[in-house]
PDB file of C-alpha atoms and ligand atoms in Angstrom:
ATOM      1  CA  MET A  30       0.174  -0.168  -0.194  1.00  0.00           C
ATOM      2  CA  ASN A  31       1.234   3.583  -0.548  1.00  0.00           C
ATOM      3  CA  GLN A  32      -0.826   5.598   1.264  1.00  0.00           C
ATOM      4  CA  ARG A  33       0.765   8.318   3.143  1.00  0.00           C
ATOM      5  CA  THR A  34      -2.549   8.813   5.511  1.00  0.00           C
ATOM      6  CA  SER A  35       0.111   8.902   8.553  1.00  0.00           C
ATOM      7  CA  THR A  36       1.983  12.558   6.728  1.00  0.00           C
ATOM      8  CA  ARG A  37      -1.755  13.786   6.439  1.00  0.00           C
ATOM      9  CA  PRO A  38      -1.843  17.117   8.444  1.00  0.00           C
ATOM     10  CA  LEU A  39      -3.622  18.077  10.671  1.00  0.00           C
ATOM     11  CA  GLU A  40      -6.752  19.878  10.491  1.00  0.00           C
ATOM     12  CA  VAL A  41      -8.304  22.066  13.103  1.00  0.00           C
ATOM     13  CA  ALA A  42     -11.316  24.941  12.700  1.00  0.00           C
ATOM     14  CA  CYS A  43      -9.787  28.726  12.698  1.00  0.00           C
ATOM     15  CA  PRO A  44     -11.141  29.804  16.095  1.00  0.00           C
ATOM     16  CA  GLN A  45     -12.554  33.432  13.900  1.00  0.00           C
ATOM     17  CA  CYS A  46     -14.459  31.561  10.894  1.00  0.00           C
ATOM     18  CA  HIS A  47     -14.189  27.864  11.811  1.00  0.00           C
ATOM     19  CA  LYS A  48     -13.226  27.113   8.570  1.00  0.00           C
ATOM     20  CA  LYS A  49     -11.330  23.943   8.182  1.00  0.00           C
ATOM     21  CA  VAL A  50      -7.288  24.856   8.309  1.00  0.00           C
ATOM     22  CA  GLN A  51      -4.639  22.429   7.332  1.00  0.00           C
ATOM     23  CA  TRP A  52      -2.568  22.346  10.188  1.00  0.00           C
ATOM     24  CA  THR A  53       1.357  22.752   7.944  1.00  0.00           C
ATOM     25  CA  ASP A  54       4.356  25.023   8.298  1.00  0.00           C
ATOM     26  CA  ASP A  55       2.831  25.695   4.960  1.00  0.00           C
ATOM     27  CA  ASN A  56       0.172  28.121   7.428  1.00  0.00           C
ATOM     28  CA  PRO A  57       2.314  30.686   9.577  1.00  0.00           C
ATOM     29  CA  HIS A  58      -1.403  31.514  10.904  1.00  0.00           C
ATOM     30  CA  ARG A  59      -2.692  28.022  12.207  1.00  0.00           C
ATOM     31  CA  PRO A  60      -5.008  27.614  13.891  1.00  0.00           C
ATOM     32  CA  PHE A  61      -6.154  30.536  12.115  1.00  0.00           C
ATOM     33  CA  CYS A  62      -7.343  29.913   7.891  1.00  0.00           C
ATOM     34  CA  SER A  63      -5.617  32.944   7.418  1.00  0.00           C
ATOM     35  CA  LYS A  64      -4.206  36.821   8.889  1.00  0.00           C
ATOM     36  CA  ARG A  65      -7.141  38.106   8.067  1.00  0.00           C
ATOM     37  CA  CYS A  66      -8.541  35.878  10.886  1.00  0.00           C
ATOM     38  CA  LYS A  67      -6.361  36.073  13.028  1.00  0.00           C
ATOM     39  CA  MET A  68      -6.042  39.596  13.077  1.00  0.00           C
ATOM     40  CA  LEU A  69      -9.979  39.905  13.586  1.00  0.00           C
ATOM     41  CA  ASP A  70      -9.015  37.985  16.738  1.00  0.00           C
ATOM     42  CA  LEU A  71      -6.171  39.829  17.731  1.00  0.00           C
ATOM     43  CA  GLY A  72      -9.169  42.730  17.272  1.00  0.00           C
ATOM     44  CA  ALA A  73     -11.701  41.318  19.701  1.00  0.00           C
ATOM     45  CA  TRP A  74      -9.282  40.792  22.067  1.00  0.00           C
ATOM     46  CA  ALA A  75      -7.502  44.644  21.747  1.00  0.00           C
ATOM     47  CA  ASP A  76     -11.716  46.183  21.729  1.00  0.00           C
ATOM     48  CA  GLU A  77     -12.243  44.748  24.915  1.00  0.00           C
ATOM     49  CA  SER A  78      -8.686  45.547  26.909  1.00  0.00           C
ATOM     50  CA  HIS A  79      -9.169  48.795  25.477  1.00  0.00           C
ATOM     51  CA  ARG A  80     -12.901  49.488  26.035  1.00  0.00           C
ATOM     52  CA  ILE A  81     -11.547  51.710  29.304  1.00  0.00           C
ATOM     53  CA  ALA A  82      -9.494  53.482  27.687  1.00  0.00           C
ATOM     54  CA  GLY A  83     -12.164  54.265  25.072  1.00  0.00           C
ATOM     55  CA  GLU A  84     -10.383  53.816  21.680  1.00  0.00           C
ATOM     56  CA  PRO A  85     -12.401  53.394  19.301  1.00  0.00           C
ATOM     57  CA  ALA A  86     -12.048  49.361  18.162  1.00  0.00           C
ATOM     58  CA  MET A  87     -10.023  48.541  14.377  1.00  0.00           C
ATOM     59  CA  ASP A  88     -12.559  47.132  12.171  1.00  0.00           C
ATOM     60  CA  GLU A  89     -12.506  44.672   9.403  1.00  0.00           C
ATOM     61  CA  THR A  90     -11.635  47.394   6.530  1.00  0.00           C
ATOM     62  CA  GLU A  91      -8.501  49.027   9.116  1.00  0.00           C
ATOM     63  CA  ILE A  92      -7.761  45.342   9.901  1.00  0.00           C
ATOM     64  CA  ASP A  93      -7.896  44.764   5.892  1.00  0.00           C
ATOM     65  CA  GLU A  94      -5.783  48.078   5.214  1.00  0.00           C
ATOM     66  CA  MET A  95      -2.992  47.644   8.298  1.00  0.00           C
ATOM     67  CA  ILE A  96      -2.752  44.205   6.975  1.00  0.00           C
ATOM     68  CA  LEU A  97      -2.124  45.566   2.767  1.00  0.00           C
ATOM     69  CA  ARG A  98       0.681  48.245   4.340  1.00  0.00           C
ATOM     70  CA  GLN A  99       1.990  45.164   6.710  1.00  0.00           C
ATOM     71  CA  GLU A 100       2.704  43.111   2.961  1.00  0.00           C
ATOM     72  CA  ARG A 101       4.071  45.886   0.805  1.00  0.00           C
ATOM     73  CA  GLY A 102       6.779  46.893   3.218  1.00  0.00           C
ATOM     74  CA  GLU A 103       4.805  49.958   4.660  1.00  0.00           C
ATOM     75  CA  GLU A 104       3.758  50.601   8.694  1.00  0.00           C
TER      76      GLU A 104
HETATM   77 ZN1   ZN T  26     -10.739  32.086   9.109  1.00  0.00          ZN
END
């Protein structure tokens, strides 16, 4: 038999969108499916801790823009 079941990547559910995510070295954002979900989750967490300071929470559009800027090497 040539079935390589033992090397099949582990699948987890993304904590943010619950999509199936393959737990591999190719996915630096695991257990999230993407950087976007990771940032959204961090944003939700930041929302909690910043609520006292009265800072506005990042919305999804801001996170998308932030990721785009980072990927272009800007800050
Ligand atoms: Zn996700």
